[in-house]
Coordinates of C-alpha atoms in Angstrom, one line a residue:
M113 CA 26.3 45.4 15.1
T114 CA 27.6 46.4 11.7
T115 CA 29.9 49.0 13.2
R116 CA 31.3 46.6 15.7
K117 CA 32.0 44.1 12.9
Y118 CA 33.9 46.5 10.8
F119 CA 35.9 47.7 13.8
C120 CA 37.0 44.1 14.6
I121 CA 38.0 43.5 11.0
G122 CA 40.0 46.7 10.9
L123 CA 41.9 45.8 14.1
W124 CA 42.6 42.3 12.9
M125 CA 44.2 43.8 9.7
L126 CA 46.4 46.1 11.7
L127 CA 47.7 43.6 14.2
P128 CA 50.2 41.9 11.7
L129 CA 51.5 45.3 10.8
L130 CA 52.0 46.3 14.4
G131 CA 53.7 42.9 15.2
W132 CA 56.0 43.0 12.2
A133 CA 57.4 46.5 12.6
Q134 CA 61.1 46.3 11.8
P135 CA 63.4 46.9 14.8
D136 CA 65.9 49.7 14.8
F137 CA 69.0 47.5 14.7
E138 CA 71.3 50.5 14.0
D139 CA 70.3 52.0 17.3
L140 CA 70.8 48.7 19.1
Q141 CA 74.3 48.3 17.6
Q142 CA 75.2 51.9 18.7
Q143 CA 73.9 51.2 22.2
W144 CA 76.0 48.0 22.4
L145 CA 79.1 49.9 21.1
D146 CA 78.7 52.7 23.5
I147 CA 78.4 50.4 26.5
L148 CA 81.3 48.3 25.2
N149 CA 83.5 51.3 24.9
K150 CA 82.8 52.3 28.5
G151 CA 84.2 48.9 29.6
E152 CA 80.8 47.8 31.0
D153 CA 79.1 44.5 30.7
V154 CA 77.3 43.9 27.3
S155 CA 76.0 40.4 27.9
E156 CA 72.4 41.7 27.9
F157 CA 72.8 42.1 24.1
Y158 CA 73.8 38.5 23.5
W159 CA 71.6 35.4 23.0
T160 CA 72.8 33.8 26.3
N161 CA 75.2 30.9 25.8
E162 CA 74.4 30.5 22.1
Y163 CA 76.2 33.8 21.1
Q164 CA 79.1 33.2 18.6
V165 CA 81.9 35.4 17.2
F166 CA 83.8 35.0 14.0
A167 CA 86.6 37.3 12.6
E168 CA 88.5 37.4 9.4
L169 CA 90.7 40.5 9.8
K170 CA 94.1 41.8 8.9
V171 CA 96.6 40.5 11.5
G172 CA 96.8 43.7 13.6
E173 CA 93.1 44.3 13.6
A174 CA 92.3 40.7 14.4
Q175 CA 94.2 40.6 17.7
R176 CA 92.8 44.0 18.8
I177 CA 89.2 43.1 18.0
M178 CA 89.3 39.8 19.7
D179 CA 90.9 41.4 22.8
V180 CA 87.9 43.7 23.0
V181 CA 85.4 41.0 22.5
N182 CA 86.9 38.7 25.0
S183 CA 87.9 41.1 27.8
N184 CA 86.5 44.6 27.1
E185 CA 90.0 46.0 28.0
N186 CA 90.3 48.0 24.8
K187 CA 87.9 50.0 22.5
L188 CA 86.3 49.3 19.2
P189 CA 85.9 52.1 16.7
G190 CA 83.5 54.7 18.1
S191 CA 80.7 54.8 15.6
Y192 CA 78.5 52.4 13.6
Q193 CA 76.6 53.0 10.3
Q194 CA 74.3 50.3 9.0
T195 CA 74.4 49.7 5.3
D196 CA 72.3 46.6 4.7
I197 CA 69.5 44.6 6.3
F198 CA 68.3 41.2 5.3
R199 CA 65.0 39.7 6.7
H200 CA 64.9 36.0 7.3
D201 CA 61.5 36.1 8.9
E202 CA 59.8 38.3 11.5
D203 CA 62.0 37.0 14.3
R204 CA 65.4 36.8 12.6
Y205 CA 67.4 39.3 10.6
V206 CA 71.0 39.9 9.4
T207 CA 72.5 43.4 9.4
V208 CA 75.6 44.7 7.8
G209 CA 77.4 47.9 8.8
D210 CA 80.6 49.7 9.3
L211 CA 82.5 50.2 12.5
Y212 CA 85.0 53.0 12.0
N213 CA 87.0 55.9 13.4
E214 CA 89.9 57.8 11.9
E215 CA 92.2 54.8 11.7
D216 CA 89.9 51.8 11.1
E217 CA 87.0 50.5 9.0
I218 CA 85.6 47.2 10.0
L219 CA 82.7 45.4 8.4
L220 CA 80.3 44.0 11.1
V221 CA 77.8 41.4 10.1
T222 CA 75.3 40.5 12.9
G223 CA 72.7 37.8 13.1
W224 CA 69.7 38.9 15.2
R225 CA 67.1 36.7 16.9
N226 CA 63.9 37.9 18.7
T227 CA 63.8 36.1 22.0
E228 CA 61.5 36.2 25.0
N229 CA 63.9 38.8 26.4
G230 CA 63.8 41.0 23.2
W231 CA 66.2 41.2 20.3
K232 CA 69.6 39.6 20.9
K233 CA 72.8 39.1 18.9
E234 CA 73.1 35.5 17.8
V235 CA 76.4 36.0 16.0
D236 CA 78.8 38.9 15.3
M237 CA 81.2 38.5 12.3
Y238 CA 84.0 40.9 11.7
F239 CA 85.8 41.5 8.4
S240 CA 88.4 43.8 6.9
P241 CA 86.9 45.3 3.7
E242 CA 89.1 46.0 0.7
E243 CA 88.3 48.2 -2.3
E244 CA 87.0 46.4 -5.4
T245 CA 89.4 46.7 -8.3
G246 CA 87.4 46.8 -11.5
N247 CA 87.8 43.9 -13.9
S248 CA 89.7 41.7 -11.5
F249 CA 86.7 41.6 -9.1
E250 CA 84.4 41.0 -12.0
M251 CA 86.4 37.9 -12.8
V252 CA 86.1 36.8 -9.2
K253 CA 82.3 37.3 -9.3
A254 CA 82.1 35.1 -12.4
K255 CA 84.2 32.3 -10.8
L256 CA 82.0 32.5 -7.7
D257 CA 78.9 32.1 -9.9
E258 CA 80.4 28.9 -11.1
R259 CA 81.2 27.7 -7.6
R260 CA 77.7 28.6 -6.4
Q261 CA 76.2 26.3 -9.1
E262 CA 78.6 23.5 -8.0
W263 CA 77.4 24.1 -4.4
I264 CA 73.8 23.6 -5.5
K265 CA 74.6 20.5 -7.6
L266 CA 76.6 18.8 -4.8
A267 CA 74.2 19.7 -2.1
N268 CA 71.4 18.0 -4.0
A269 CA 73.6 14.9 -4.7
H270 CA 72.8 13.5 -1.1
N271 CA 76.4 13.1 -0.2
P272 CA 77.3 15.7 2.4
Q273 CA 80.8 14.5 3.0
K274 CA 81.6 14.9 -0.7
H275 CA 79.8 18.2 -0.8
V276 CA 81.9 19.6 2.1
D277 CA 85.2 18.1 0.9
E278 CA 85.0 19.7 -2.4
L279 CA 83.6 23.1 -1.5
Y280 CA 84.8 23.9 2.1
T281 CA 88.2 24.7 3.5
Q282 CA 90.0 22.3 5.9
E283 CA 89.4 24.8 8.8
T284 CA 85.9 25.8 7.7
V285 CA 83.4 27.0 10.4
Y286 CA 79.6 26.5 10.3
L287 CA 77.4 28.6 12.6
A288 CA 73.7 27.9 12.9
N289 CA 71.1 28.0 15.7
G290 CA 73.6 29.0 18.4
S291 CA 75.9 26.1 17.6
K292 CA 79.4 26.1 16.1
S293 CA 81.0 23.3 14.1
E294 CA 84.7 23.4 12.9
G295 CA 86.4 21.4 10.2
R296 CA 85.1 19.4 7.3
Q297 CA 84.0 16.4 9.3
E298 CA 81.9 18.3 11.9
V299 CA 80.3 20.4 9.1
A300 CA 79.5 17.3 7.1
D301 CA 77.9 15.8 10.2
R302 CA 75.7 18.8 10.6
Y303 CA 74.6 18.5 7.0
Y304 CA 73.4 14.9 7.6
F305 CA 69.9 15.9 6.3
M306 CA 71.3 16.2 2.8
K307 CA 71.3 12.4 2.7
N308 CA 67.5 12.4 2.4
P309 CA 66.8 11.4 -1.2
N310 CA 63.9 13.9 -1.2
Y311 CA 66.1 16.8 0.0
E312 CA 66.5 19.7 -2.5
I313 CA 67.9 23.2 -2.1
G314 CA 68.6 26.2 -4.2
I315 CA 70.6 29.4 -3.4
S316 CA 70.8 32.8 -4.9
K317 CA 73.4 35.5 -4.3
T318 CA 72.2 38.9 -2.9
K319 CA 75.4 40.9 -2.4
L320 CA 79.2 40.5 -2.4
W321 CA 81.9 42.3 -0.6
N322 CA 85.6 42.2 -1.3
I323 CA 87.5 41.2 1.9
A324 CA 91.2 41.5 2.5
E325 CA 93.7 38.8 1.7
G326 CA 91.8 36.7 -0.9
H327 CA 88.4 36.5 0.6
V328 CA 84.9 37.5 -0.5
L329 CA 81.9 37.8 1.7
E330 CA 78.5 36.8 0.3
T331 CA 74.9 37.2 1.5
G332 CA 72.0 35.5 -0.2
R333 CA 68.9 33.4 0.2
Y334 CA 68.4 29.6 0.3
Y335 CA 65.3 27.8 -0.9
V336 CA 64.6 24.4 0.7
G337 CA 62.7 22.4 -1.9
G338 CA 64.3 24.5 -4.7
D339 CA 61.3 26.8 -5.0
Y340 CA 62.8 30.2 -5.9
D341 CA 59.4 31.8 -5.7
A342 CA 59.2 31.1 -2.0
D343 CA 60.5 33.5 0.7
G344 CA 63.5 31.3 1.4
G345 CA 66.0 32.1 4.2
V346 CA 69.1 34.2 4.7
Y347 CA 72.7 32.8 4.5
V348 CA 76.1 34.4 4.9
V349 CA 79.2 32.8 3.4
L350 CA 82.9 33.7 3.4
W351 CA 84.7 32.4 0.3
E352 CA 88.5 32.0 0.5
L353 CA 90.9 31.5 -2.5
T354 CA 93.0 28.6 -1.4
G355 CA 96.6 27.8 -2.4
A356 CA 95.2 25.3 -4.9
G357 CA 93.5 28.1 -6.7
K358 CA 90.0 27.1 -5.7
W359 CA 87.4 29.2 -4.0
Q360 CA 86.1 27.4 -1.0
V361 CA 83.8 28.2 1.9
K362 CA 85.6 29.3 5.1
L363 CA 82.5 30.4 7.0
D364 CA 78.9 29.3 6.6
F365 CA 76.1 30.9 8.6
N366 CA 72.4 30.5 8.3
F367 CA 69.3 30.6 10.5

């Protein structure tokens, strides 16, 4: 009886570890890329009709990438190397990696969701990375620290329209739960829950990437209730330096 008891306890302790094993997303990305470059159907990798694509690329790259995504008539760079992984929970992750060959280097950010049919891409976001240039990027980081604090303050002011008008670009895009919203009004409508007087949120930056033509990509964690000791959730934001000299959100993705 004693032996059986300890065996059951030991198995119970192992089950969470077995269930929470981190998937090999780098291998999944390479499988997707290989099939895509053969011109074959890659829909099995996508979260059905909820799959979304966003691209902020240099002009030449943008047209080529979107042609590939939409028609499979051309080829993406031939290899993928994962550089970062961010866990939202056991069923949702964000990965960051490089697609490249001799001519191109494209940053690919993917939101993954564990479905009844296995791990699927919820969103792919393509960016043209640009080398960070010393002190100038440090100044950008400091300015974004200020804007991040403004984001928190306005998000907790229970006025989503004012929040979005101040901090988001006119053509902003919001991606979440397989749904896409475009423009300030649509995004403000999606943020209706901020009107709740009990609503509170905090965010903290995890990493920044310098992106071509006045953009900065940011990943971080959000904390509903403002409890920074909690696990929180993953967000991805693309900041854009507007003609008015303000950093505003062009892309907002979260689970």
